[in-house]
Amino acid sequence: MQIKAVVTRNQGEFSVEQVTLQHEPKAEEVLVRITAVGMCHTDLSVKGGMIPSPLPIVLGHEGAGVVQQVGAAVQGIEPGDHVVLSYSSCGKCDACLQGRPAGCVHISLLNFGGIMPDGTKRIEQNGQEISTFFGQSSFSEYAVSHYRNVIKVPKDIPLEILAPLGCGISTGSGAVLNKLQPEPGSSIAVFGCGAVGLSAIMAAKVKGCTTIIAIDINHGRLELAKELGATHTINGKDVDNVVQKITEISTGGVKYAVETSGVPQVLRQAVESTKSLGTTAVVGAPPLGTKVEFDHLGLVSEKTITGVLMGSSVQQIFIPQLIELYKQGLFPYDKLIKIYDLEEINQAAEDSESGHTIKPVLRVSG
Ligand SMILES: [Zn+2]
Ligand SMILES: [Zn+2]
C-alpha cells in the first residue's frame, strides 16, 4: 500500500514522502495504523551517524496505534486493539529463552540492522529498498511488526500519551524498577534529566528512595526533576566538583547511580559518586567506540557497574505496570510530552536537541 512516511537518507532534514509498504502481515506479524509516535534520542543519533544503521531508513521506534490485521499464528492481538510498539528480540537465544529479551544476542541486528526479524525489508520507493528500524519504522502512517514487538494497551488513555512507553520512558524507569531495584529509604543520583533520566527519577520515587539527586546543566529540567520527585538538584555548570557535592548531600556517597547522558566523563562521575557496594546503571548511549576511564582502585570497594538496555524489561509485562502507575498518579510522565504533527518533525527534532522539548510525540492520524 502507498503510505506517507518520514524518510531519512542522510544527516539533513527529515523528509515526509510517499513510500510503498508491503503491508500484508506474515504469519507472526501485525499491521498497525500508527496514531502517534514518540521521538527518542536514538532516532536522532542514527540520523546524525553516531549510531550506524543502513540508510535510507524510516526511523521511529515508539509507535502507538490501532491493529488493522494480524497474521495466522498471532494470538491475543486482534484488529481494533490499541497497541504500543517496542524493541525486537529473537525469542530463540539463551537470553530470550530466560525471559530476558533486552539481552538478546541478536538485538543489534534486529533493531539497527535495517531488516525485519525474517530478514526482509518491507518499505520501498521507486524500486529502491528502504530499511526498517526496530522492526517497526513508525515515523509512518502504517507499520508491520512481529508480534513479539507488540504490546496491547488499554483504550481509555490516548495513544499519543502511551507512545513513548515503547522506549524512552520504559528505558529510564526500567533501569530503576527492573535493574537496580533500590530499597525504600535508599539514595540514588540520576545524571541527565532528559526523558530517560526524569523517568528514572519518577521510578526512584515510586520505589521509596528518600534521597534522589538530579544532575543536569539545564535549569528548567532540574526544576521539573524536583517536581517529579528529586529531593536535591545539582547544576553541573554551577558546581566545581559534582562528585563532592553528591557525597556531601548523601553523607558519604549514594547507593545507586543512573547515567543517562552517554558522556564518558559523566559516567566516571556517576561511579565515583557511589559509595562502597554501590551500583551504577549505564543507560546513556555514546557514539560507537567511545572509551571511558575509571580509577581502578576505586572499583575494588565492591562497586558494580551494570549496563541496562531497554530498561531490562519484558515490555508486555512492564508497560502495563507503568500504565497502572500512571493512572494512579504515581508516574506522571505525561508532563514530559509535547505533541507535534508529523509534518513538524524537523521542528520536533530541533526542540529535542535544544532541550526545549523533553519528549516530542508526533501525531500521525486521528
Ligand atoms: Zn534473542
Ligand atoms: Zn529509544
mmCIF file of C-alpha atoms in Angstrom, residues 60-357:
data_model
loop_
_atom_site.group_PDB
_atom_site.id
_atom_site.type_symbol
_atom_site.label_atom_id
_atom_site.label_comp_id
_atom_site.label_asym_id
_atom_site.label_seq_id
_atom_site.Cartn_x
_atom_site.Cartn_y
_atom_site.Cartn_z
ATOM 1 C CA GLY A 60 10.634 5.834 14.609
ATOM 2 C CA HIS A 61 10.581 3.231 17.383
ATOM 3 C CA GLU A 62 7.929 4.446 19.813
ATOM 4 C CA GLY A 63 4.895 3.772 17.655
ATOM 5 C CA ALA A 64 1.368 3.526 19.014
ATOM 6 C CA GLY A 65 -1.755 2.774 17.046
ATOM 7 C CA VAL A 66 -4.659 0.529 16.196
ATOM 8 C CA VAL A 67 -4.279 -3.039 14.917
ATOM 9 C CA GLN A 68 -5.637 -3.498 11.394
ATOM 10 C CA GLN A 69 -4.712 -7.100 10.533
ATOM 11 C CA VAL A 70 -2.955 -9.986 12.252
ATOM 12 C CA GLY A 71 -1.124 -12.993 10.796
ATOM 13 C CA ALA A 72 -2.484 -16.537 11.138
ATOM 14 C CA ALA A 73 -0.154 -17.504 14.011
ATOM 15 C CA VAL A 74 -0.737 -14.397 16.157
ATOM 16 C CA GLN A 75 -2.693 -14.982 19.345
ATOM 17 C CA GLY A 76 -4.060 -12.479 21.847
ATOM 18 C CA ILE A 77 -3.904 -9.486 19.495
ATOM 19 C CA GLU A 78 -6.902 -8.625 17.333
ATOM 20 C CA PRO A 79 -7.948 -5.969 14.827
ATOM 21 C CA GLY A 80 -9.168 -2.896 16.709
ATOM 22 C CA ASP A 81 -6.796 -3.411 19.657
ATOM 23 C CA HIS A 82 -4.771 -0.419 20.780
ATOM 24 C CA VAL A 83 -1.074 -1.273 20.889
ATOM 25 C CA VAL A 84 2.335 0.201 21.604
ATOM 26 C CA LEU A 85 5.359 -0.971 19.594
ATOM 27 C CA SER A 86 8.712 -1.569 21.227
ATOM 28 C CA TYR A 87 12.031 -3.292 20.530
ATOM 29 C CA SER A 88 12.648 -6.525 18.631
ATOM 30 C CA SER A 89 14.193 -9.675 20.065
ATOM 31 C CA CYS A 90 14.595 -13.112 18.522
ATOM 32 C CA GLY A 91 12.747 -15.290 21.044
ATOM 33 C CA LYS A 92 15.183 -18.162 20.479
ATOM 34 C CA CYS A 93 18.560 -17.261 22.043
ATOM 35 C CA ASP A 94 19.528 -18.077 25.644
ATOM 36 C CA ALA A 95 18.637 -14.592 26.917
ATOM 37 C CA CYS A 96 15.239 -14.617 25.233
ATOM 38 C CA LEU A 97 14.517 -18.137 26.492
ATOM 39 C CA GLN A 98 15.422 -16.983 30.011
ATOM 40 C CA GLY A 99 12.808 -14.242 29.691
ATOM 41 C CA ARG A 100 15.435 -11.520 29.354
ATOM 42 C CA PRO A 101 14.904 -10.221 25.794
ATOM 43 C CA ALA A 102 16.841 -6.987 26.430
ATOM 44 C CA GLY A 103 19.932 -9.219 26.449
ATOM 45 C CA CYS A 104 19.002 -10.889 23.138
ATOM 46 C CA VAL A 105 22.200 -11.733 21.229
ATOM 47 C CA HIS A 106 20.561 -10.506 18.026
ATOM 48 C CA ILE A 107 19.351 -7.193 19.442
ATOM 49 C CA SER A 108 21.691 -5.004 17.326
ATOM 50 C CA LEU A 109 20.798 -6.757 14.087
ATOM 51 C CA LEU A 110 17.056 -6.826 14.768
ATOM 52 C CA ASN A 111 16.793 -3.176 15.816
ATOM 53 C CA PHE A 112 19.598 -1.420 13.909
ATOM 54 C CA GLY A 113 20.295 -3.841 11.029
ATOM 55 C CA GLY A 114 17.645 -2.305 8.768
ATOM 56 C CA ILE A 115 15.647 -5.547 8.457
ATOM 57 C CA MET A 116 12.547 -7.243 9.829
ATOM 58 C CA PRO A 117 13.054 -10.335 12.055
ATOM 59 C CA ASP A 118 12.607 -12.555 8.959
ATOM 60 C CA GLY A 119 15.489 -10.753 7.257
ATOM 61 C CA THR A 120 13.402 -8.858 4.704
ATOM 62 C CA LYS A 121 12.776 -5.172 4.043
ATOM 63 C CA ARG A 122 9.169 -4.088 3.531
ATOM 64 C CA ILE A 123 9.353 -0.467 2.507
ATOM 65 C CA GLU A 124 10.373 0.756 -0.933
ATOM 66 C CA GLN A 125 10.244 3.810 -3.109
ATOM 67 C CA ASN A 126 10.686 3.807 -6.887
ATOM 68 C CA GLY A 127 12.214 0.330 -6.745
ATOM 69 C CA GLN A 128 14.715 1.218 -4.013
ATOM 70 C CA GLU A 129 14.504 -0.715 -0.734
ATOM 71 C CA ILE A 130 14.245 1.331 2.448
ATOM 72 C CA SER A 131 15.434 -0.001 5.803
ATOM 73 C CA THR A 132 13.213 -0.877 8.760
ATOM 74 C CA PHE A 133 14.093 0.428 12.232
ATOM 75 C CA PHE A 134 13.454 -1.513 15.476
ATOM 76 C CA GLY A 135 11.230 -3.887 13.482
ATOM 77 C CA GLN A 136 8.590 -1.166 13.206
ATOM 78 C CA SER A 137 9.638 2.089 11.384
ATOM 79 C CA SER A 138 6.818 4.038 12.939
ATOM 80 C CA PHE A 139 7.504 7.553 11.626
ATOM 81 C CA SER A 140 4.822 6.414 9.233
ATOM 82 C CA GLU A 141 1.079 6.013 8.735
ATOM 83 C CA TYR A 142 1.287 2.209 8.982
ATOM 84 C CA ALA A 143 3.785 -0.281 10.384
ATOM 85 C CA VAL A 144 4.182 -4.037 10.097
ATOM 86 C CA SER A 145 5.723 -5.592 13.172
ATOM 87 C CA HIS A 146 6.447 -9.039 14.631
ATOM 88 C CA TYR A 147 4.014 -9.878 17.440
ATOM 89 C CA ARG A 148 6.886 -10.049 19.974
ATOM 90 C CA ASN A 149 7.260 -6.319 19.384
ATOM 91 C CA VAL A 150 3.590 -5.502 20.052
ATOM 92 C CA ILE A 151 2.128 -4.625 23.470
ATOM 93 C CA LYS A 152 -1.633 -4.404 23.948
ATOM 94 C CA VAL A 153 -2.663 -1.299 25.900
ATOM 95 C CA PRO A 154 -5.968 -0.011 27.338
ATOM 96 C CA LYS A 155 -8.236 2.089 25.152
ATOM 97 C CA ASP A 156 -9.074 4.714 27.783
ATOM 98 C CA ILE A 157 -5.734 6.549 27.544
ATOM 99 C CA PRO A 158 -4.874 8.491 24.350
ATOM 100 C CA LEU A 159 -2.310 6.721 22.178
ATOM 101 C CA GLU A 160 -0.272 9.934 21.939
ATOM 102 C CA ILE A 161 0.324 9.636 25.703
ATOM 103 C CA LEU A 162 1.104 5.904 25.517
ATOM 104 C CA ALA A 163 3.536 6.020 22.558
ATOM 105 C CA PRO A 164 6.752 6.927 24.463
ATOM 106 C CA LEU A 165 6.332 3.935 26.770
ATOM 107 C CA GLY A 166 7.791 1.853 23.936
ATOM 108 C CA CYS A 167 11.343 3.097 24.546
ATOM 109 C CA GLY A 168 12.435 6.262 26.358
ATOM 110 C CA ILE A 169 10.093 6.146 29.326
ATOM 111 C CA SER A 170 10.482 2.410 29.944
ATOM 112 C CA THR A 171 14.268 2.656 29.471
ATOM 113 C CA GLY A 172 14.687 5.130 32.335
ATOM 114 C CA SER A 173 12.099 3.735 34.701
ATOM 115 C CA GLY A 174 13.113 0.141 33.986
ATOM 116 C CA ALA A 175 16.737 0.882 34.913
ATOM 117 C CA VAL A 176 15.436 1.626 38.410
ATOM 118 C CA LEU A 177 12.409 -0.667 38.770
ATOM 119 C CA ASN A 178 13.787 -3.734 36.976
ATOM 120 C CA LYS A 179 17.557 -3.480 37.280
ATOM 121 C CA LEU A 180 18.669 -1.512 40.353
ATOM 122 C CA GLN A 181 15.589 -2.222 42.470
ATOM 123 C CA PRO A 182 16.597 0.246 45.208
ATOM 124 C CA GLU A 183 15.393 -0.364 48.747
ATOM 125 C CA PRO A 184 12.916 2.079 50.340
ATOM 126 C CA GLY A 185 14.888 4.776 52.131
ATOM 127 C CA SER A 186 17.943 4.402 49.883
ATOM 128 C CA SER A 187 19.806 7.083 47.932
ATOM 129 C CA ILE A 188 20.158 7.492 44.178
ATOM 130 C CA ALA A 189 21.784 10.001 41.832
ATOM 131 C CA VAL A 190 20.438 10.421 38.303
ATOM 132 C CA PHE A 191 22.788 12.006 35.768
ATOM 133 C CA GLY A 192 20.982 13.732 32.895
ATOM 134 C CA CYS A 193 17.369 14.938 33.094
ATOM 135 C CA GLY A 194 16.028 14.164 29.640
ATOM 136 C CA ALA A 195 13.091 11.805 29.181
ATOM 137 C CA VAL A 196 15.150 8.802 30.323
ATOM 138 C CA GLY A 197 16.622 10.481 33.419
ATOM 139 C CA LEU A 198 13.323 12.023 34.510
ATOM 140 C CA SER A 199 11.644 8.632 34.133
ATOM 141 C CA ALA A 200 14.339 7.164 36.382
ATOM 142 C CA ILE A 201 13.617 9.892 38.954
ATOM 143 C CA MET A 202 9.875 9.158 38.946
ATOM 144 C CA ALA A 203 10.645 5.447 39.329
ATOM 145 C CA ALA A 204 13.009 6.149 42.243
ATOM 146 C CA LYS A 205 10.190 7.968 43.974
ATOM 147 C CA VAL A 206 7.840 5.042 43.306
ATOM 148 C CA LYS A 207 10.403 2.724 44.942
ATOM 149 C CA GLY A 208 10.610 4.918 48.034
ATOM 150 C CA CYS A 209 14.131 6.307 47.607
ATOM 151 C CA THR A 210 14.411 9.168 50.094
ATOM 152 C CA THR A 211 17.477 10.876 48.642
ATOM 153 C CA ILE A 212 17.036 11.453 44.909
ATOM 154 C CA ILE A 213 19.699 13.707 43.415
ATOM 155 C CA ALA A 214 19.177 15.036 39.877
ATOM 156 C CA ILE A 215 22.200 16.308 37.937
ATOM 157 C CA ASP A 216 21.948 18.291 34.690
ATOM 158 C CA ILE A 217 23.163 21.570 33.188
ATOM 159 C CA ASN A 218 19.686 22.825 32.220
ATOM 160 C CA HIS A 219 17.914 24.817 34.924
ATOM 161 C CA GLY A 220 14.408 24.156 33.553
ATOM 162 C CA ARG A 221 14.935 20.413 33.513
ATOM 163 C CA LEU A 222 16.205 20.465 37.082
ATOM 164 C CA GLU A 223 13.060 22.327 38.157
ATOM 165 C CA LEU A 224 10.954 19.644 36.510
ATOM 166 C CA ALA A 225 13.091 16.958 38.181
ATOM 167 C CA LYS A 226 12.173 18.488 41.538
ATOM 168 C CA GLU A 227 8.514 18.487 40.633
ATOM 169 C CA LEU A 228 8.722 14.801 39.681
ATOM 170 C CA GLY A 229 10.468 13.599 42.826
ATOM 171 C CA ALA A 230 14.088 14.782 43.047
ATOM 172 C CA THR A 231 14.920 15.783 46.622
ATOM 173 C CA HIS A 232 18.089 17.616 45.537
ATOM 174 C CA THR A 233 19.307 19.094 42.251
ATOM 175 C CA ILE A 234 22.819 19.930 41.087
ATOM 176 C CA ASN A 235 23.541 22.130 38.111
ATOM 177 C CA GLY A 236 26.875 20.935 36.725
ATOM 178 C CA LYS A 237 27.542 24.452 35.427
ATOM 179 C CA ASP A 238 27.337 25.980 38.908
ATOM 180 C CA VAL A 239 29.309 23.411 40.879
ATOM 181 C CA ASP A 240 33.070 22.830 40.636
ATOM 182 C CA ASN A 241 33.014 19.271 41.898
ATOM 183 C CA VAL A 242 29.797 17.343 41.293
ATOM 184 C CA VAL A 243 31.047 14.178 43.000
ATOM 185 C CA GLN A 244 31.982 16.089 46.136
ATOM 186 C CA LYS A 245 28.568 17.757 46.196
ATOM 187 C CA ILE A 246 26.766 14.406 45.894
ATOM 188 C CA THR A 247 28.983 12.948 48.626
ATOM 189 C CA GLU A 248 28.029 15.847 50.915
ATOM 190 C CA ILE A 249 24.293 15.529 50.246
ATOM 191 C CA SER A 250 24.265 11.769 50.698
ATOM 192 C CA THR A 251 26.762 11.760 53.589
ATOM 193 C CA GLY A 252 29.374 9.551 52.000
ATOM 194 C CA GLY A 253 28.043 8.655 48.567
ATOM 195 C CA VAL A 254 24.872 7.270 47.031
ATOM 196 C CA LYS A 255 23.902 3.616 46.950
ATOM 197 C CA TYR A 256 22.734 3.847 43.339
ATOM 198 C CA ALA A 257 23.536 5.951 40.281
ATOM 199 C CA VAL A 258 21.941 6.107 36.834
ATOM 200 C CA GLU A 259 23.935 7.560 33.928
ATOM 201 C CA THR A 260 21.752 8.685 31.023
ATOM 202 C CA SER A 261 23.893 11.291 29.232
ATOM 203 C CA GLY A 262 26.213 8.967 27.321
ATOM 204 C CA VAL A 263 29.149 11.256 28.169
ATOM 205 C CA PRO A 264 32.199 9.293 29.407
ATOM 206 C CA GLN A 265 33.273 11.898 31.998
ATOM 207 C CA VAL A 266 29.764 11.837 33.441
ATOM 208 C CA LEU A 267 29.830 8.049 33.733
ATOM 209 C CA ARG A 268 33.062 8.376 35.689
ATOM 210 C CA GLN A 269 31.380 10.914 37.995
ATOM 211 C CA ALA A 270 28.438 8.559 38.460
ATOM 212 C CA VAL A 271 30.688 5.688 39.523
ATOM 213 C CA GLU A 272 32.730 7.937 41.810
ATOM 214 C CA SER A 273 29.568 9.255 43.456
ATOM 215 C CA THR A 274 28.532 5.798 44.643
ATOM 216 C CA LYS A 275 29.730 4.509 47.997
ATOM 217 C CA SER A 276 31.160 1.033 48.683
ATOM 218 C CA LEU A 277 28.739 -1.683 47.494
ATOM 219 C CA GLY A 278 27.116 0.951 45.253
ATOM 220 C CA THR A 279 25.791 0.178 41.787
ATOM 221 C CA THR A 280 25.854 2.360 38.675
ATOM 222 C CA ALA A 281 23.429 1.687 35.840
ATOM 223 C CA VAL A 282 24.847 2.634 32.435
ATOM 224 C CA VAL A 283 21.902 3.679 30.276
ATOM 225 C CA GLY A 284 23.047 6.563 28.022
ATOM 226 C CA ALA A 285 24.315 5.626 24.563
ATOM 227 C CA PRO A 286 27.532 7.354 23.437
ATOM 228 C CA PRO A 287 28.803 7.216 19.830
ATOM 229 C CA LEU A 288 30.113 3.767 18.884
ATOM 230 C CA GLY A 289 33.684 3.210 20.087
ATOM 231 C CA THR A 290 33.627 5.718 22.979
ATOM 232 C CA LYS A 291 36.071 4.821 25.779
ATOM 233 C CA VAL A 292 35.825 5.719 29.451
ATOM 234 C CA GLU A 293 38.481 5.796 32.208
ATOM 235 C CA PHE A 294 37.958 4.928 35.858
ATOM 236 C CA ASP A 295 40.110 4.957 38.923
ATOM 237 C CA HIS A 296 40.921 1.257 39.075
ATOM 238 C CA LEU A 297 41.287 1.012 42.847
ATOM 239 C CA GLY A 298 38.024 2.907 43.347
ATOM 240 C CA LEU A 299 36.096 -0.002 41.869
ATOM 241 C CA VAL A 300 37.669 -2.565 44.188
ATOM 242 C CA SER A 301 35.471 -1.403 47.065
ATOM 243 C CA GLU A 302 32.739 -3.784 45.928
ATOM 244 C CA LYS A 303 31.265 -1.370 43.378
ATOM 245 C CA THR A 304 29.180 -2.596 40.473
ATOM 246 C CA ILE A 305 28.774 -1.072 37.027
ATOM 247 C CA THR A 306 25.965 -2.597 35.009
ATOM 248 C CA GLY A 307 24.672 -1.928 31.519
ATOM 249 C CA VAL A 308 20.925 -1.563 31.075
ATOM 250 C CA LEU A 309 19.252 -1.830 27.701
ATOM 251 C CA MET A 310 15.560 -1.022 27.186
ATOM 252 C CA GLY A 311 15.082 -0.856 30.948
ATOM 253 C CA SER A 312 15.946 -4.545 31.168
ATOM 254 C CA SER A 313 12.240 -5.071 30.645
ATOM 255 C CA VAL A 314 9.830 -7.580 29.194
ATOM 256 C CA GLN A 315 7.627 -4.905 27.691
ATOM 257 C CA GLN A 316 4.421 -6.968 27.645
ATOM 258 C CA ILE A 317 4.716 -7.112 31.461
ATOM 259 C CA PHE A 318 6.383 -3.790 32.209
ATOM 260 C CA ILE A 319 4.389 -1.336 30.066
ATOM 261 C CA PRO A 320 1.032 -2.317 31.642
ATOM 262 C CA GLN A 321 2.662 -1.822 35.064
ATOM 263 C CA LEU A 322 3.785 1.684 34.083
ATOM 264 C CA ILE A 323 0.286 2.444 32.789
ATOM 265 C CA GLU A 324 -1.212 1.429 36.161
ATOM 266 C CA LEU A 325 1.264 3.680 37.984
ATOM 267 C CA TYR A 326 0.399 6.498 35.572
ATOM 268 C CA LYS A 327 -3.342 6.028 36.159
ATOM 269 C CA GLN A 328 -2.815 6.279 39.903
ATOM 270 C CA GLY A 329 -0.844 9.496 39.542
ATOM 271 C CA LEU A 330 2.382 7.867 40.742
ATOM 272 C CA PHE A 331 4.196 8.101 37.414
ATOM 273 C CA PRO A 332 3.148 11.407 35.762
ATOM 274 C CA TYR A 333 5.353 11.053 32.687
ATOM 275 C CA ASP A 334 2.822 12.911 30.528
ATOM 276 C CA LYS A 335 4.411 16.107 31.904
ATOM 277 C CA LEU A 336 7.419 15.419 29.636
ATOM 278 C CA ILE A 337 5.394 15.240 26.424
ATOM 279 C CA LYS A 338 4.846 17.900 23.776
ATOM 280 C CA ILE A 339 2.744 16.949 20.773
ATOM 281 C CA TYR A 340 3.600 17.915 17.164
ATOM 282 C CA ASP A 341 2.070 16.991 13.826
ATOM 283 C CA LEU A 342 4.116 14.515 11.772
ATOM 284 C CA GLU A 343 4.855 17.305 9.275
ATOM 285 C CA GLU A 344 6.521 19.251 12.103
ATOM 286 C CA ILE A 345 9.090 16.513 12.679
ATOM 287 C CA ASN A 346 12.095 18.746 11.936
ATOM 288 C CA GLN A 347 10.875 21.299 14.473
ATOM 289 C CA ALA A 348 10.355 18.490 16.985
ATOM 290 C CA ALA A 349 13.923 17.287 16.401
ATOM 291 C CA GLU A 350 15.298 20.802 16.806
ATOM 292 C CA ASP A 351 13.341 21.328 20.024
ATOM 293 C CA SER A 352 14.548 17.977 21.350
ATOM 294 C CA GLU A 353 18.199 18.730 20.557
ATOM 295 C CA SER A 354 17.986 22.186 22.137
ATOM 296 C CA GLY A 355 16.365 20.827 25.291
ATOM 297 C CA HIS A 356 13.263 22.938 24.691
ATOM 298 C CA THR A 357 11.101 19.803 24.497
#
